C-alpha positions as CSV (number, residue, x, y, z in Angstrom):
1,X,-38.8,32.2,26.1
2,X,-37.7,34.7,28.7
3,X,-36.0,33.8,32.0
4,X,-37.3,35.8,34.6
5,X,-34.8,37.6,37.2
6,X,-36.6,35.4,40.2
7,X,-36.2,32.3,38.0
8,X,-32.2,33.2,37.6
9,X,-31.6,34.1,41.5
10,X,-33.2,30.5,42.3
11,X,-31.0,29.0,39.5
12,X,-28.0,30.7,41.0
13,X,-29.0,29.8,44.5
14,X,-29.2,26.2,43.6
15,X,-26.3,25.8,41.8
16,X,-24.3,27.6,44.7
17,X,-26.1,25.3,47.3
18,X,-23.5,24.7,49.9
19,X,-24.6,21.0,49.7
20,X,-22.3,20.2,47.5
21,X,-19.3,20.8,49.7
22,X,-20.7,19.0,52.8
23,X,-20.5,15.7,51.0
24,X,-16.3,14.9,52.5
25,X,-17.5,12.0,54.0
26,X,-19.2,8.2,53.0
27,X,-21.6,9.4,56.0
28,X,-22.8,12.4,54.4
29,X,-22.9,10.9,50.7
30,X,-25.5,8.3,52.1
31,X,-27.9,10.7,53.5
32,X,-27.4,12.8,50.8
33,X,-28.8,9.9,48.5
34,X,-31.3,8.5,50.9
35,X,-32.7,12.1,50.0
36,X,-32.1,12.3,46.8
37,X,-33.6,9.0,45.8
38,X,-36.8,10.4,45.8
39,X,-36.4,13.0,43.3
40,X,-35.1,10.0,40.9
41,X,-38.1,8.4,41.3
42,X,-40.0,11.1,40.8
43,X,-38.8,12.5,37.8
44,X,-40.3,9.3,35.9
45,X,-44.1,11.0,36.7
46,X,-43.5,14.1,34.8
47,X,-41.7,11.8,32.1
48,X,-44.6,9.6,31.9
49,X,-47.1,12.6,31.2
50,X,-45.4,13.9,29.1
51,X,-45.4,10.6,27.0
52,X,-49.0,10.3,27.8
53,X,-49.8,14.0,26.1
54,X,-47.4,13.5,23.0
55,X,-48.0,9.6,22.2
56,X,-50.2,7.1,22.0
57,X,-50.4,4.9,24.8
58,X,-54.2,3.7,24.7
59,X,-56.0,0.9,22.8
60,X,-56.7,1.2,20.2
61,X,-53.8,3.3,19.2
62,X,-55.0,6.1,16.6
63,X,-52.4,8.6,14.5
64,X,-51.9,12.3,14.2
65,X,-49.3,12.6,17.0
66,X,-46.0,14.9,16.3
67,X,-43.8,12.7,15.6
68,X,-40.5,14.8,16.1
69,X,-41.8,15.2,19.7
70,X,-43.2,11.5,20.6
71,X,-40.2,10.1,19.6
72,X,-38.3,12.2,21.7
73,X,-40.0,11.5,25.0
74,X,-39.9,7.7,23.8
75,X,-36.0,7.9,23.2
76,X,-36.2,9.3,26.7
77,X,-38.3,6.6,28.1
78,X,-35.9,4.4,26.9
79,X,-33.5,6.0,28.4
80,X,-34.6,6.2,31.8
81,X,-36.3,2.6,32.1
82,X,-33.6,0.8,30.1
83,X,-30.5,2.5,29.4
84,X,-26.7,-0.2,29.2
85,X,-26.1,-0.5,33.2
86,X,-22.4,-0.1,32.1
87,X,-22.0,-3.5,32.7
88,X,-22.9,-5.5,29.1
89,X,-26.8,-5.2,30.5
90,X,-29.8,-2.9,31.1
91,X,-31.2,-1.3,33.9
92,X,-33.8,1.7,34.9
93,X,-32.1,5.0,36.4
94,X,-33.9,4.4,39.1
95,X,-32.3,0.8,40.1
96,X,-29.3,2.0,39.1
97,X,-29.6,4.6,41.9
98,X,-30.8,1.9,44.3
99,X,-27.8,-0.2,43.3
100,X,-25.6,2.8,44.3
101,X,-27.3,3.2,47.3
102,X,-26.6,0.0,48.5
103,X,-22.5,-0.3,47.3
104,X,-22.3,3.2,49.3
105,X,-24.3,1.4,51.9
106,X,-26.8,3.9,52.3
107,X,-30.2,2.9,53.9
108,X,-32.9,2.0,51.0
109,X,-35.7,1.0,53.2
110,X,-37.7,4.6,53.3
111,X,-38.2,4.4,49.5
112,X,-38.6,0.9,49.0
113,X,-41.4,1.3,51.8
114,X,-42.9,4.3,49.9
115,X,-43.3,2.1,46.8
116,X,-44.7,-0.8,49.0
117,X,-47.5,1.8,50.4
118,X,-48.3,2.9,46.9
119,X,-48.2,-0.8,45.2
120,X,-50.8,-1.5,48.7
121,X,-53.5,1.1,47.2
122,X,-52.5,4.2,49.1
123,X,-52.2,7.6,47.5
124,X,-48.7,8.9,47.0
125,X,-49.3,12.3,49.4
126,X,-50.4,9.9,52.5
127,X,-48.0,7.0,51.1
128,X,-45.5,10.2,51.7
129,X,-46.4,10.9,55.1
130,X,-44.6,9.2,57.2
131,X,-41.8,9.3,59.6
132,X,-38.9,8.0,58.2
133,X,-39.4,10.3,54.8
134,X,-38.0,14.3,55.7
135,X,-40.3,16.8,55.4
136,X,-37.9,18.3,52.8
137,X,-38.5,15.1,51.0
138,X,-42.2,15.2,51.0
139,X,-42.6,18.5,49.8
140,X,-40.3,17.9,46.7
141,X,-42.2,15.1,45.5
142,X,-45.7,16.7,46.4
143,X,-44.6,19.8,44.3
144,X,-43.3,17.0,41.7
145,X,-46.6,14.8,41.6
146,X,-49.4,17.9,41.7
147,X,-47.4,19.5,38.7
148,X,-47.7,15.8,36.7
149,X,-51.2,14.7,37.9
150,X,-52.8,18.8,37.5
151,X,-50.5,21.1,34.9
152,X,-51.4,21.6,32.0
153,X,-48.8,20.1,29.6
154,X,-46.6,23.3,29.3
155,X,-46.4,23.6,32.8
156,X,-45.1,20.0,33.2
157,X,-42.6,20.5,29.9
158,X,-41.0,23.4,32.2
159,X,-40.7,21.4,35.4
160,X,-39.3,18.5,33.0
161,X,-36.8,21.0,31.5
162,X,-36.3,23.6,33.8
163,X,-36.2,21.7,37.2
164,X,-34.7,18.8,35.4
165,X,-33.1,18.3,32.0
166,X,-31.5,21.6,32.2
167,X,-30.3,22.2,35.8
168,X,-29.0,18.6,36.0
169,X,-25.8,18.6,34.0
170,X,-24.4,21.8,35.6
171,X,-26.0,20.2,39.3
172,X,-24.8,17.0,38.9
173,X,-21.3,18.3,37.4
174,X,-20.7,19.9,40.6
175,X,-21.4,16.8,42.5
176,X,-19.1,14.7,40.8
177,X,-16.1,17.6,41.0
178,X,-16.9,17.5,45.0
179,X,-16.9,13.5,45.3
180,X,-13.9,12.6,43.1
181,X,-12.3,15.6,44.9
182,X,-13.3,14.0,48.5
183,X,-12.3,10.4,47.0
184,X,-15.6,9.0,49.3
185,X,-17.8,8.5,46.2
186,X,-19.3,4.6,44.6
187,X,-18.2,3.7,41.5
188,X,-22.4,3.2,40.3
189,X,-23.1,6.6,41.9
190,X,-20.3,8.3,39.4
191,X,-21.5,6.3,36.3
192,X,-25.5,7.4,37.4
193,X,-24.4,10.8,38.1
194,X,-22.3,11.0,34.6
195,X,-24.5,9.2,32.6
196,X,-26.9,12.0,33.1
197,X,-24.2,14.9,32.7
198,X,-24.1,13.1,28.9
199,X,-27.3,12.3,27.9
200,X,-29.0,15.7,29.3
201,X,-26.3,18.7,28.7
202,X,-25.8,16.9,25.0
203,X,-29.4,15.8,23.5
204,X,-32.2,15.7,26.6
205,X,-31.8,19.1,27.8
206,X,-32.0,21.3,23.9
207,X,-34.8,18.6,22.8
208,X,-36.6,19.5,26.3
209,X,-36.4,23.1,25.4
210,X,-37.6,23.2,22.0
211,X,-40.7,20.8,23.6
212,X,-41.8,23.7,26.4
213,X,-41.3,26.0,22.9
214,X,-44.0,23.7,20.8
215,X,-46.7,23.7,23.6
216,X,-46.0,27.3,24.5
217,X,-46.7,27.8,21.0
218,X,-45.5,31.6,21.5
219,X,-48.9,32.4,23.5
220,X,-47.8,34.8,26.7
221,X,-49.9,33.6,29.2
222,X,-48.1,29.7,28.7
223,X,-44.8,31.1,28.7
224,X,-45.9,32.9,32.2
225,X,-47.2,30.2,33.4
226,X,-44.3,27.7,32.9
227,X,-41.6,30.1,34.2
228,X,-43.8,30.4,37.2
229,X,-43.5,26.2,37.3
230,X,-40.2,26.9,36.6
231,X,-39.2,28.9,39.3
232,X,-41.3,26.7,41.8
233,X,-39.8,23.4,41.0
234,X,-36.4,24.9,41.1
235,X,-37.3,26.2,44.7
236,X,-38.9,22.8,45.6
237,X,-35.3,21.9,44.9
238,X,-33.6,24.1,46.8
239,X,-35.6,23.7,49.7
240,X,-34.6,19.6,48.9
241,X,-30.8,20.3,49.5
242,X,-31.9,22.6,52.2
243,X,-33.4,19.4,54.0
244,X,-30.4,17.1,53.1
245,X,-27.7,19.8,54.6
246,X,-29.5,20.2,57.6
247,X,-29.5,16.6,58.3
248,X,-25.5,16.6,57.7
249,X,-24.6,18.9,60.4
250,X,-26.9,17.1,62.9
């Protein structure tokens, strides 16, 4: 599959995001998570439709999945909701995150909020809407939730490995350079942050791309269509760190 010129400028953009050099203090590297928390939690939608198009989760199970495929979004399940906590135990990304939220002392109540509005019934876009959550915020994870809940299951494989399993390791190296450099990073934030570097640049990211590859199935119109998702969720992202820099020079 093709990267388009747009698709690369974005890429570039985002990877050159001057973000990443803002975060010299403990001040900026807990707004720059109470952001960023919401794209971990986020992520697990487009995970979880994924596993819902390429396994079996209904009763009664039947066969005649692909099983190269389901048991890589079910290694990555695994993964995410239950990988070693680096501590002799197990824990979901997404705790893990909250736990480094809190050791950096950052403020955890907008998300935990969130999930309380969405546990109380409410839909996630007015569960969004509210004023402690950036605008920057809530169109990240709108962009994130209509791609799981209304693309078609190419569209979400790109989002999943273009806006995610790919970007991350080359994203995420260039936070850790910038916080070990500053010295003002959290021990959990550096094992989440290179946990991720591991498991996506050395087995999620090239399994990801050979997934888009299998529901593409070589048929032009797919691959147009998930480089335009592409390109969208990596400018969702953009616009993300836009939001979080912004708030850093206030």
């Amino acid at each position: 599959m093709q990267n388009t010129q747009a698709f690369e400028a974005v890429r570039d953009e985002l990877l050159l995001h001057p973000v990443y050099k803002k975060l010299t203090s403990a001040e900026h590297v807990r707004l720059f998570m109470e952001h960023h928390v919401f794209a971990v939690w986020d992520f697990m939608s487009l995970l979880k439709r994924l596993q819902r198009e390429l396994t079996v989760t209904e009763v009664p199970w039947m066969p005649g999945q692909v099983a190269q495929y389901a048991r890589f979004i079910n290694e990555i399940v695994l993964g995410e909701e239950t990988d070693e906590d680096g501590r002799g135990g197990y824990i979901s990304h997404f705790d893990l995150y909250l736990e480094a939220m809190e050791e950096a002392g950052a403020d955890t109540a907008p998300i935990r909020r969130f999930l309380d509005r969405l546990q109380q019934g409410m839909t996630p876009q007015a569960a969004l809407d509210a004023p402690d959550i950036p605008e920057s915020v809530q169109q990240f994870v709108n962009t994130t939730l209509d791609i799981a809940l209304h693309g078609q299951p190419h569209q979400v494989a790109a989002a999943f490995f273009y806006g995610r399993e790919d970007i991350i390791p080359d994203m995420f190296s260039h936070l850790v350079r910038e916080l070990e450099e500053s010295g003002k990073s959290a021990e959990r934030l550096l094992y989440y942050l290179k946990r991720h570097i591991e498991l996506d640049g050395d087995e999620h990211g090239p399994l990801a791309e050979r997934l888009l590859a299998y529901l593409c199935a070589g048929d032009a119109v797919r691959e147009r269509e998930a480089m335009e998702t592409a390109e969208l969720s990596l400018r969702s992202r953009v616009k993300l760190w836009d939001g979080v820099s912004a708030f850093i020079t206030m």
